[in-house]
Coordinates of C-alpha atoms and ligand atoms in Angstrom, one line a residue:
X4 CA 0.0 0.0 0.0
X5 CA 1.5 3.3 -0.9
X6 CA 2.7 5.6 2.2
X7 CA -0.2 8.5 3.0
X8 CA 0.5 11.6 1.7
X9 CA 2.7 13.7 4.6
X10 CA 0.2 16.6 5.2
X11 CA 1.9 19.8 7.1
X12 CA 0.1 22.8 7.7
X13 CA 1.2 26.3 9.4
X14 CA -0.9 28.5 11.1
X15 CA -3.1 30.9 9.2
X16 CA -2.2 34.7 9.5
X17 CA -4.0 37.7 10.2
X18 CA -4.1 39.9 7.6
X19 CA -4.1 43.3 10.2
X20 CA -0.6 43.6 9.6
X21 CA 2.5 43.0 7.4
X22 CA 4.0 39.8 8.2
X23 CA 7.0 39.6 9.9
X24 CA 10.1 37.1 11.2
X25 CA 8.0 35.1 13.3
X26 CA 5.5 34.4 10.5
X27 CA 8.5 33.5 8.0
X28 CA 9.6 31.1 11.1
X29 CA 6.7 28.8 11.4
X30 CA 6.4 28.9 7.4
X31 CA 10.0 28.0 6.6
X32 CA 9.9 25.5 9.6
X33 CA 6.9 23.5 7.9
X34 CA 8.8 23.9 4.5
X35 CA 12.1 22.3 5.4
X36 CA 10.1 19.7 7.3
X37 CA 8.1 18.9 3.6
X38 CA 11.2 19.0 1.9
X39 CA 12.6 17.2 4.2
X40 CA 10.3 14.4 3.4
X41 CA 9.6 14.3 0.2
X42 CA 13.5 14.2 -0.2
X43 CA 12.9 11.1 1.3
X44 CA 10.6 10.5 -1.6
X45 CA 7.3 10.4 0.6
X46 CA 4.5 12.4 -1.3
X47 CA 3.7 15.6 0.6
X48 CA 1.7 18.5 0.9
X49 CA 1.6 22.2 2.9
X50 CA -0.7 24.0 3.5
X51 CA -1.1 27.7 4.7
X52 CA -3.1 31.1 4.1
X53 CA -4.6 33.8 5.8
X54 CA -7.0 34.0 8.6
X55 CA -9.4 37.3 7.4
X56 CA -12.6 37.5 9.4
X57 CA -13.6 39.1 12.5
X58 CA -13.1 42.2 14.7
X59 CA -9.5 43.0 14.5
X60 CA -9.4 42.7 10.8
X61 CA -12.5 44.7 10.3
X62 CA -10.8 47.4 12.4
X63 CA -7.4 47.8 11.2
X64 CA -9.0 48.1 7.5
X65 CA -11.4 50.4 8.9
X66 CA -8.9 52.6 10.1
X67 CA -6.5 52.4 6.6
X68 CA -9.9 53.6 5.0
X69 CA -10.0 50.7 3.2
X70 CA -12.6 48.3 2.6
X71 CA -12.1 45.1 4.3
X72 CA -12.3 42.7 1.2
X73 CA -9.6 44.6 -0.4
X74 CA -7.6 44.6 3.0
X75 CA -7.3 41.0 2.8
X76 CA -6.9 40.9 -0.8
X77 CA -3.9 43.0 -0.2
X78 CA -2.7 40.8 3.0
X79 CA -2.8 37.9 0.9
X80 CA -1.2 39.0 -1.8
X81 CA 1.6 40.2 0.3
X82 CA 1.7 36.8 2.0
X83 CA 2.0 35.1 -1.3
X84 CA 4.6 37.3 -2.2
X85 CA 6.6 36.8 0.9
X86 CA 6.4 33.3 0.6
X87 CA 7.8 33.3 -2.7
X88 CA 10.9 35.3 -1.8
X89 CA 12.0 33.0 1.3
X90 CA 11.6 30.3 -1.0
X91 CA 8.6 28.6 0.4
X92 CA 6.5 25.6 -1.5
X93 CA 3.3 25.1 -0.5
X94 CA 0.9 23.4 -2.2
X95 CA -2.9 25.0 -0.7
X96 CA -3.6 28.5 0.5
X97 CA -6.3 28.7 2.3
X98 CA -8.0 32.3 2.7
X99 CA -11.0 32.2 5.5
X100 CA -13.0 34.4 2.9
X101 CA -12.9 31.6 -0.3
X102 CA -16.2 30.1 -0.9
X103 CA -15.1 26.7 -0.2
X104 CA -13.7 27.5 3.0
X105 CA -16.9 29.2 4.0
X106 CA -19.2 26.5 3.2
X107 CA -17.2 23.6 5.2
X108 CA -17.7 26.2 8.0
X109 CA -21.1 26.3 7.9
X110 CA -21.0 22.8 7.3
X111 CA -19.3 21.7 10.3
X112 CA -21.4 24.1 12.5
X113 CA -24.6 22.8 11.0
X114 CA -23.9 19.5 12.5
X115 CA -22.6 20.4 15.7
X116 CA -25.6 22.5 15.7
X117 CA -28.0 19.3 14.4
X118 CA -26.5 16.6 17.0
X119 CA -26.8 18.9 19.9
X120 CA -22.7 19.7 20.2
X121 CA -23.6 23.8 20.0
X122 CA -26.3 25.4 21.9
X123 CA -28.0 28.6 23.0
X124 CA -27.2 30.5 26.2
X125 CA -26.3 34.0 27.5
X126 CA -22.9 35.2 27.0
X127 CA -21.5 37.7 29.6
X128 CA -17.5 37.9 29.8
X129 CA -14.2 39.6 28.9
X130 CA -13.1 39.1 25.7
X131 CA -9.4 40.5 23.9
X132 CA -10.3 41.8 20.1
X133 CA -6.3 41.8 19.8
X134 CA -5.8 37.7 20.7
X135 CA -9.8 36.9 19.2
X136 CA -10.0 35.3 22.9
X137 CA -12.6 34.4 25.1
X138 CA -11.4 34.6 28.8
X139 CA -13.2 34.1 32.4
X140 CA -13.3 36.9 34.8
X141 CA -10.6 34.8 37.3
X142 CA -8.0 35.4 34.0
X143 CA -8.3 38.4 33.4
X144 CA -8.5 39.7 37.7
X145 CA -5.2 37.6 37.6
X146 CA -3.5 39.1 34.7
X147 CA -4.8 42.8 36.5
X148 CA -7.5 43.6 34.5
X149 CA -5.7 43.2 31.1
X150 CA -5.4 40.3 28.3
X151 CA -3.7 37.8 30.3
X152 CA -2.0 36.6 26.7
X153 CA -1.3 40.5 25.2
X154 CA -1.4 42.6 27.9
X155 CA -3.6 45.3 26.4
X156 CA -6.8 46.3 27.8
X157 CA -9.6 44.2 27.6
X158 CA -13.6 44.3 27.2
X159 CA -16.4 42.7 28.6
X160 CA -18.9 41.6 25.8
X161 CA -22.3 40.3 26.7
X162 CA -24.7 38.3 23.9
X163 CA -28.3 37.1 24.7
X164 CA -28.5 34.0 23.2
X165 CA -25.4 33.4 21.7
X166 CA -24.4 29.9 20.5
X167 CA -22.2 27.7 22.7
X168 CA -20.0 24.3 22.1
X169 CA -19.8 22.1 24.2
X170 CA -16.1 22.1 24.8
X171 CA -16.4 20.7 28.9
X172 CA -17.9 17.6 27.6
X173 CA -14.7 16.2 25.9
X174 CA -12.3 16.8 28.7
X175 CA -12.2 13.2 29.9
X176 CA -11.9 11.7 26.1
X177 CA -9.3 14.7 25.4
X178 CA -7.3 13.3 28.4
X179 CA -7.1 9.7 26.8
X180 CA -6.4 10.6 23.7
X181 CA -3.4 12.5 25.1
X182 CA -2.0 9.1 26.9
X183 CA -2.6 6.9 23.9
X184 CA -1.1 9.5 21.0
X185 CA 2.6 10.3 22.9
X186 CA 3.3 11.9 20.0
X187 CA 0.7 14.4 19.8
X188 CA 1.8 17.3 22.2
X189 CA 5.2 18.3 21.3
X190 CA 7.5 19.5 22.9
X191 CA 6.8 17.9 25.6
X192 CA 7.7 21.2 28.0
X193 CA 4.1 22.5 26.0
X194 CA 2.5 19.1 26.8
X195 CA 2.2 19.3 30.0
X196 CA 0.7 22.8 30.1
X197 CA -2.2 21.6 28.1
X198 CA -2.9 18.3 30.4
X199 CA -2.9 20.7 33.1
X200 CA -5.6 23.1 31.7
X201 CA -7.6 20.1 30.9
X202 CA -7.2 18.2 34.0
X203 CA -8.8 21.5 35.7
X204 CA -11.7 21.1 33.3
X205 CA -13.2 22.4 30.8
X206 CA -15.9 25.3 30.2
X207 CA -18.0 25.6 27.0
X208 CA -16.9 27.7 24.6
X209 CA -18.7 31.2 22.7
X210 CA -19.0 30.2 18.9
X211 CA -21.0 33.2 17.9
X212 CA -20.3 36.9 18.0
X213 CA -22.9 39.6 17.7
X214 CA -22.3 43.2 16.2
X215 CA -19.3 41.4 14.4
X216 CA -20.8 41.3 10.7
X217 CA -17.0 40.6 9.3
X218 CA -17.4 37.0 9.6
X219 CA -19.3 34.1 8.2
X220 CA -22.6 34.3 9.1
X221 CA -24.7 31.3 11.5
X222 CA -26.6 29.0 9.2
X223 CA -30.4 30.4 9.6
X224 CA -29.2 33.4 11.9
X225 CA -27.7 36.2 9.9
X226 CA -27.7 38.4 12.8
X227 CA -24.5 37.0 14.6
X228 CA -21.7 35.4 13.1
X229 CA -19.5 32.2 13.7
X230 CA -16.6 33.2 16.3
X231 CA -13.3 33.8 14.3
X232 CA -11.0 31.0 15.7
X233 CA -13.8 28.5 15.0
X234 CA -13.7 30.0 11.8
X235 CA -10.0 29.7 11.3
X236 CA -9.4 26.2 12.6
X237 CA -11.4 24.6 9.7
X238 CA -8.9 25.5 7.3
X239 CA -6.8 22.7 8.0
X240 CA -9.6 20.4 7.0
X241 CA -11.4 22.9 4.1
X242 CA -7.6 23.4 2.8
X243 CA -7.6 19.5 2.5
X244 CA -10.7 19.2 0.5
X245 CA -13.3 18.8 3.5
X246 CA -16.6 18.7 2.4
X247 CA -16.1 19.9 -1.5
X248 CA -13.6 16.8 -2.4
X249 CA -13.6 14.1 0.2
X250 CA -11.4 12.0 -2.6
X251 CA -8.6 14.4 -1.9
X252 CA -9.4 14.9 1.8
X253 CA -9.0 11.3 2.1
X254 CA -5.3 10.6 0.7
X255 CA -4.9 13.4 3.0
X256 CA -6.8 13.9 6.3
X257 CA -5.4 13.2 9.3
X258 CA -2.6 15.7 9.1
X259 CA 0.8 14.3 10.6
X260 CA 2.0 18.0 11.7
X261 CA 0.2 21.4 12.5
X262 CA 3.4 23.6 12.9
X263 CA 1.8 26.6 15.7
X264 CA 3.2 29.1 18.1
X265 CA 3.4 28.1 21.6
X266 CA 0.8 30.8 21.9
X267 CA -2.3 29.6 20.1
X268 CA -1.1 25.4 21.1
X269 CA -4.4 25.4 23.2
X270 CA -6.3 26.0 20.2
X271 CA -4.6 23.3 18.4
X272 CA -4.2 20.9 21.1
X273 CA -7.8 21.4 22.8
X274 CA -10.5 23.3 20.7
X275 CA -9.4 21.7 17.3
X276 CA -9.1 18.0 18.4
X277 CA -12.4 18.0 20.7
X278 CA -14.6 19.7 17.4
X279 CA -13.0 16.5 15.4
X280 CA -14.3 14.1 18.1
X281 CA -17.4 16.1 17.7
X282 CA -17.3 15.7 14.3
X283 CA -16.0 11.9 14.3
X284 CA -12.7 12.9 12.5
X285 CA -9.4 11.3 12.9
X286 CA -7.2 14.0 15.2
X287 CA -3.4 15.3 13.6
X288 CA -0.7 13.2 14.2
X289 CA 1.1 15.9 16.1
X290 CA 0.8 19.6 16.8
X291 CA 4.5 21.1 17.6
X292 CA 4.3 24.0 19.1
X293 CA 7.3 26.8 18.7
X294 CA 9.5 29.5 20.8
X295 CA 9.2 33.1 20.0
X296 CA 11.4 35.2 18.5
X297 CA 12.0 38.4 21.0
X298 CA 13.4 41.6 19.8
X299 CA 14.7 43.7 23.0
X300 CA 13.3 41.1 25.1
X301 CA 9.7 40.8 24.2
X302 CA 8.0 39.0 21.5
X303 CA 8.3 40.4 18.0
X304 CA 4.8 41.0 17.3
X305 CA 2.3 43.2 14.7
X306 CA 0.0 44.0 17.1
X307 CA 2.5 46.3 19.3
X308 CA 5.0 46.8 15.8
X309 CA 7.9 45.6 17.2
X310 CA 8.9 43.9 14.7
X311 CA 11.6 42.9 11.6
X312 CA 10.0 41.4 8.2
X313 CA 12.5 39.3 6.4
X314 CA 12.8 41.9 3.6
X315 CA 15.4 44.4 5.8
X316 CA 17.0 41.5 6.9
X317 CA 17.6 40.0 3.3
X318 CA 18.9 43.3 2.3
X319 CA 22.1 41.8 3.8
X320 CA 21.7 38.1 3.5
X321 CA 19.7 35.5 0.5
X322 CA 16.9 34.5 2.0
X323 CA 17.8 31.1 2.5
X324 CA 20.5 32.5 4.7
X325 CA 17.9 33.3 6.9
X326 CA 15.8 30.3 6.8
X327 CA 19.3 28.4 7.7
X328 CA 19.8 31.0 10.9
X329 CA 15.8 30.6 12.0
X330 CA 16.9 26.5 12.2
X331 CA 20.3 26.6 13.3
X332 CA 20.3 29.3 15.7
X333 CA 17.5 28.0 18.4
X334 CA 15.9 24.3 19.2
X335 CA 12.9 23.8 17.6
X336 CA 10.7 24.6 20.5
X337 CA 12.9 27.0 22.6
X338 CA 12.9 31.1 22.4
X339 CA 15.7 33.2 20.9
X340 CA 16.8 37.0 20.6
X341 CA 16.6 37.9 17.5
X342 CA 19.5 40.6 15.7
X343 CA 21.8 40.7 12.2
X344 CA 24.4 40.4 14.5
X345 CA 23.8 36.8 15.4
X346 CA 22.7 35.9 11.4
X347 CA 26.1 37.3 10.8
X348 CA 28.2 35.2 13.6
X349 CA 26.6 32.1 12.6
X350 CA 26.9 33.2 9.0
X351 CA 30.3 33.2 9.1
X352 CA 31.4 30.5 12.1
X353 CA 28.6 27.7 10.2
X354 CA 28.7 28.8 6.1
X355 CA 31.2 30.9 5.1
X356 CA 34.0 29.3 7.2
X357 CA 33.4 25.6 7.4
X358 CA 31.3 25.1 4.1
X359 CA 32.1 27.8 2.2
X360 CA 36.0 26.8 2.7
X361 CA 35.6 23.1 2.2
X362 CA 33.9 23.8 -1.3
X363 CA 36.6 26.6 -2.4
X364 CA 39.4 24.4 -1.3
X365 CA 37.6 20.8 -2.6
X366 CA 37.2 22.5 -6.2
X367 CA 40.3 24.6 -6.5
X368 CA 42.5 21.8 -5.5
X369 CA 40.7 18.9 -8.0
X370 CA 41.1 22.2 -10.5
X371 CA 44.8 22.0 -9.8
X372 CA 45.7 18.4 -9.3
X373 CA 43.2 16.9 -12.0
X374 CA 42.3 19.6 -14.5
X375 CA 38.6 19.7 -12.9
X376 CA 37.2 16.5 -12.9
X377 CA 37.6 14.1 -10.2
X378 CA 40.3 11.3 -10.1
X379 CA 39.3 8.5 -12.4
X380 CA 40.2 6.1 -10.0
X381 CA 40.0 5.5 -6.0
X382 CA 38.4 4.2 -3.2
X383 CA 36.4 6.2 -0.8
X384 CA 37.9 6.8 3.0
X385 CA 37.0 4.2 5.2
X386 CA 36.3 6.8 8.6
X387 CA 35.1 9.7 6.4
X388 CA 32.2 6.4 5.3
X389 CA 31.7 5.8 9.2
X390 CA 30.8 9.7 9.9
X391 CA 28.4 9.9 6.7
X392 CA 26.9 6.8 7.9
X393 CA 26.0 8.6 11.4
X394 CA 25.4 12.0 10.1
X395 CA 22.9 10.7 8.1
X396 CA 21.4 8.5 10.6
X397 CA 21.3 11.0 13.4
X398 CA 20.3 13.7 11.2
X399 CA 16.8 11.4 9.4
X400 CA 15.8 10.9 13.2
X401 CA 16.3 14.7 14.1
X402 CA 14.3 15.4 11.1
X403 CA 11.2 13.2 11.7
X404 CA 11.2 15.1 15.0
X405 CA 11.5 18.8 14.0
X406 CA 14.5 18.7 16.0
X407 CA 16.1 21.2 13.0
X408 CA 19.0 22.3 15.3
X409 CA 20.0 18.6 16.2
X410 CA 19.9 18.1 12.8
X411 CA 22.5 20.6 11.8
X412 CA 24.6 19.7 14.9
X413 CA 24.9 16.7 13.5
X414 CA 25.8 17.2 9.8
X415 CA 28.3 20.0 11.1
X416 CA 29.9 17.2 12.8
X417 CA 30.6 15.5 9.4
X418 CA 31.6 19.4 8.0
X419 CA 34.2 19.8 10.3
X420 CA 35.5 16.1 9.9
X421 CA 35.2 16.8 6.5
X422 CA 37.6 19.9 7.0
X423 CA 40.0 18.0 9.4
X424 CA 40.8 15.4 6.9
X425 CA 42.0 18.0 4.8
X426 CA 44.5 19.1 7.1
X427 CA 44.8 15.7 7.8
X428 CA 45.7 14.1 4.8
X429 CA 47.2 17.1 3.2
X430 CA 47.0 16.6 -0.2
X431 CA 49.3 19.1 -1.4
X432 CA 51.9 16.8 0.0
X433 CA 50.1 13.6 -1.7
X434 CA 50.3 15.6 -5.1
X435 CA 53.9 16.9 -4.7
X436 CA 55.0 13.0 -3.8
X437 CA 53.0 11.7 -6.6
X438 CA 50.5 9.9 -4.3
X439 CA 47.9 7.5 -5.9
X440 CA 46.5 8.3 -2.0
X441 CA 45.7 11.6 -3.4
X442 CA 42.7 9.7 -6.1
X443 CA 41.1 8.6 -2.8
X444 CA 41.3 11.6 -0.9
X445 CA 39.5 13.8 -3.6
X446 CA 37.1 11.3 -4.5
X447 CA 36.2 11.4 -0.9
X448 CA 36.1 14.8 0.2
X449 CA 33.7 15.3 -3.6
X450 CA 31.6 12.9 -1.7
X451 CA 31.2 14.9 0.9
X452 CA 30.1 18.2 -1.2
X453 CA 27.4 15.6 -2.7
X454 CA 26.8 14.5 0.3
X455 CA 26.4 17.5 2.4
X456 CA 24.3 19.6 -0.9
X457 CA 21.4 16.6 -0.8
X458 CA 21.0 16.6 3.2
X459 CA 21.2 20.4 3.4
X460 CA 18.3 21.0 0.6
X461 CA 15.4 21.2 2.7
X462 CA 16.8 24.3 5.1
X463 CA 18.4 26.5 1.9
X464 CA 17.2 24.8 -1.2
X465 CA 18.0 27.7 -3.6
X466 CA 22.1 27.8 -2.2
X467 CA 22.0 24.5 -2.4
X468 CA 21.0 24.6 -6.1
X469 CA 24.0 26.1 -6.5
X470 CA 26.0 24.1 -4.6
X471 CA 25.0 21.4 -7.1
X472 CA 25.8 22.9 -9.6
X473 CA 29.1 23.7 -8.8
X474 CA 29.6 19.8 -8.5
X475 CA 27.5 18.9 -11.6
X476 CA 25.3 16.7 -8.8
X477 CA 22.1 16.0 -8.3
X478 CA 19.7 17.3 -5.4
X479 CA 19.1 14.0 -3.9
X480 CA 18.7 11.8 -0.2
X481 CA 22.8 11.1 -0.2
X482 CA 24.0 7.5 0.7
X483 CA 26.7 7.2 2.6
X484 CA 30.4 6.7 0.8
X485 CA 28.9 7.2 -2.6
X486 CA 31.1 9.3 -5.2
X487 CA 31.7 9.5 -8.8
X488 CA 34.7 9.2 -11.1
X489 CA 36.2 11.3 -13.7
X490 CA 33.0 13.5 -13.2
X491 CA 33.7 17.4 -14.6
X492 CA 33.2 19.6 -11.6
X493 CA 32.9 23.0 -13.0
X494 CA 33.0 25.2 -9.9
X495 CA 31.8 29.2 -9.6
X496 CA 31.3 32.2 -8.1
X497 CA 32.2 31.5 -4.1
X498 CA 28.9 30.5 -2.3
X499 CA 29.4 32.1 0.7
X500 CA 31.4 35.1 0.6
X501 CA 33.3 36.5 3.7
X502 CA 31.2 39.5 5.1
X503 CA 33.8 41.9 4.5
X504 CA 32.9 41.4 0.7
X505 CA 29.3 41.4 1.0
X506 CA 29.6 44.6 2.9
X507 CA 32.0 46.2 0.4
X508 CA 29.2 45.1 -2.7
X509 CA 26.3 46.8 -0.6
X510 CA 28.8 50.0 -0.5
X511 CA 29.5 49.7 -3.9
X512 CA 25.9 49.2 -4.9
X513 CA 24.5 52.1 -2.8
X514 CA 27.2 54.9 -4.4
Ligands
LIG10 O1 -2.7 33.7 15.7 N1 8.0 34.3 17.0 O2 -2.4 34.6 13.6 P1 -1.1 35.6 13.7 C1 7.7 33.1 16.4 N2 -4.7 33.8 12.8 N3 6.6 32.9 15.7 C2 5.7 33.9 15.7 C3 6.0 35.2 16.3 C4 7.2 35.4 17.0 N4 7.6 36.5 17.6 N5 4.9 36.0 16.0 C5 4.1 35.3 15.2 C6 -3.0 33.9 14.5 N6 4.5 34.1 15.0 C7 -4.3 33.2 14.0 C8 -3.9 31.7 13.7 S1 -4.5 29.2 12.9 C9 -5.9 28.4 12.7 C10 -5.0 30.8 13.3 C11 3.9 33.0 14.2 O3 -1.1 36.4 12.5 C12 3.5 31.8 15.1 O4 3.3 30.7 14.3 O5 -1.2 36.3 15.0 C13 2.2 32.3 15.7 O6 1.5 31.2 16.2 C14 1.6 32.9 14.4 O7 2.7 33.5 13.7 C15 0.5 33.9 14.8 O8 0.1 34.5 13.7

């Protein structure tokens, strides 16, 4: 039977604001993790779009003077563009305002609605336009009388008859599904929180908002429509092909990863799963939730503007320099300060030193000692085959487990030993004594550029386009010890120049 198709998904974005880092984060996380598989030959699919409905979205176009379907039109345009430049693939873009979207919302509401999971009651309580959150009155008098998520001030909203799901009901099968599924809640530091929160039990959750007419209305009561998140979390099943092509949403559906921030991992790891029990789905394979990027200490967010898009910082760097720092720099999981200084440390301590050196030196010295090709015969190095052999094996199981930076440890382990043998083996010497060691030492250390250019693909996978081509390689899952003889390797421009130069180019360009 063939493998299912590996379904990914990131969170959907509000189109209030330009998108910055931390939106480029989760994206090019769920990107390298598709690439990662399908490298692996698995058939895959990401999704992502835009989350356009509701209050807050309704406001900030309000306040641009714009009307709020060309807001969003504009938001996802820009998102689509973004995308594009940091190199992303996805395959569905979901936008909360397409047709089919709407109507598996008011599909799934209809039968919550018909089998008794959403009812009618009073709603009085706070709620935080900026987070699109319901909270109790205990959260917010702990959190002293603001958002206890944002900070900012919050409301009390009051509905009569608003519509209600019954949330408090699925606590106990929540729970078990938690024990049986392991893999579910990651990282496990997130994990725990949410057993916690359920463990203290559930309430029912507001569905409906009144006075919000930005939003997809409630089947049979156009006077209040359906509450935003609800809205939002059907994407991962409407982007899938839930209701319009069930043939599609079944070589897809359940997704093995929703990539989210740690912020918004109870509506992923609560609200979402409990409306699939209620709607006798299949829950995700896993919901990782991520760190924050911080920029003077707090979270880089649109909502207070303290933020950095990836455009500013790819005035300096490609952008899959940055996609390689968002991986490299913190564990998948973890928070991290984000500056240009640290892209440029690890640009130069991980890429332009170690890699960028091994290439320059691997090509210029089989462009001295064998005219540019590689030696037409040899045997590839017996301990250089041992560290491939673990590099790849540690690096697959880092992989499956969004464990990015372990990843990278790892295959800078077999960069480094790749570097070491040079000095090692010192093949100037081999080709001044007339070595036939020399044949093996090249063929190896091409290996290694072949080697290293295949596993690498999924975090910079335009860079390493060119690192195939200055090898004449294919882009492929490497094997251990594999190499080619008398292959041309025609070389280029260097891949990752010193900073000095790139500084000196940006001078040159700005004059
Ligand atoms: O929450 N560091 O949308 P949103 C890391 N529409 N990641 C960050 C980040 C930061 N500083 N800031 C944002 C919403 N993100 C809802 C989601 S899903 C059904 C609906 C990333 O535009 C991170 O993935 O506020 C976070 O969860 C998401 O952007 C929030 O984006």
């Amino acid at each position: 039977m063939r493998e299912k198709i590996y379904y990914i998904t990131t969170p959907i974005y509000y189109a209030n604001a330009p998108l910055h880092i931390g939106h480029a984060y989760s994206t090019v996380a769920a990107d390298t993790a598709k690439r990662w598989q399908a490298l692996k030959g698995r058939e895959t699919f990401m999704l992502t779009g835009m989350d356009e409905h509701g209050e807050k979205i309704y406001r900030s176009a309000e306040k641009s003077g714009v009307k709020p379907e060309e807001w969003v039109d504009r938001g996802a345009a820009a998102a689509k563009e973004l995308w594009s430049f940091m190199n992303i693939s996805y395959d569905g873009f979901v936008r909360t305002t397409d047709n089919f979207h709407k109507k598996a919302v008011e599909e799934v509401f209809k039968k919550l609605l018909a089998q008794g999971d959403i009812y009618s009651a009073d709603y009085q309580g706070p709620y935080c336009v900026s987070c699109e959150t319901f909270f109790t009155e205990q959260q917010v008098k702990d959190a002293n009388g603001n958002c206890p998520d944002c900070g900012k001030k919050i409301n009390e909203i009051k509905a009569e008859s608003a519509l209600f799901f019954r949330l408090s009901s699925y606590g106990e099968k929540l729970l078990n599904f938690y024990k049986a599924n392991p893999d579910f809640l990651k990282p496990s530091e997130l994990a725990n929180k949410t057993i916690d929160t359920v463990t203290r039990g559930l309430k029912d959750l507001c569905v409906t908002r009144e006075k919000v007419t930005w939003g997809i209305s409630v089947p049979g009561d156009p006077s209040k429509t359906i509450y935003v998140w609800f809205d939002a979390l059907v994407n991962y099943l409407s982007g899938a092909g839930f209701p319009h092509d069930m043939e599609r949403f079944g070589k897809l559906w359940p997704a093995d990863c929703h990539i989210v921030g740690k912020e918004i991992y109870y509506f992923h790891t609560v609200i979402f799963p409990a409306l699939l029990m209620a709607l006798d789905l299949p829950l995700p394979k896993k919901v990782y939730g991520h760190g924050w990027w911080t920029l003077k200490n707090d979270k880089m967010s649109k909502s207070t503007g303290n933020i950095v898009t990836p455009y500013e910082v790819c005035k300096h760097f490609e952008p899959d320099i940055l996609r390689f720092f968002f991986l490299r720099e913190m564990p998948f999981g973890a928070d991290g300060a984000f500056s240009i200084d640290r892209i440029e440390e690890r640009y130069a301590a991980d890429l332009a030193n170690p890699l960028g050196n091994l290439f320059k030196r691997t090509e210029v010295m089989l462009s001295k000692y064998f005219g540019g090709k590689t030696p037409s015969d040899g045997s590839f190095d017996a301990e250089i085959f041992k560290k491939q052999t673990e590099a790849l094996q540690k690096f697959s199981s880092f992989m499956d487990e969004l464990q990015f930076h372990s990843a990278l440890n790892a295959l800078w382990e077999l960069v480094d030993a790749a570097n070491r043998f040079i000095e090692e083996k010192k093949p100037w010497v081999l080709f001044k004594e007339k070595s036939p060691r020399l044949n093996d030492v090249m063929l190896t250390l091409e290996g290694c550029l072949e080697f290293i250019t295949g596993i690498l693909s999924p975090f910079m996978p335009v860079k390493c386009a060119e690192m195939a081509s200055h090898i004449a390689a294919e882009i492929k899952l490497p094997e251990p010890g594999a190499f080619r003889k008398g292959q041309v390797i025609p070389g280029g421009e260097i891949l990752f120049p010193a900073l000095d130069i790139i500084r000196s180019g940006e001078t040159q360009n700005s004059d």
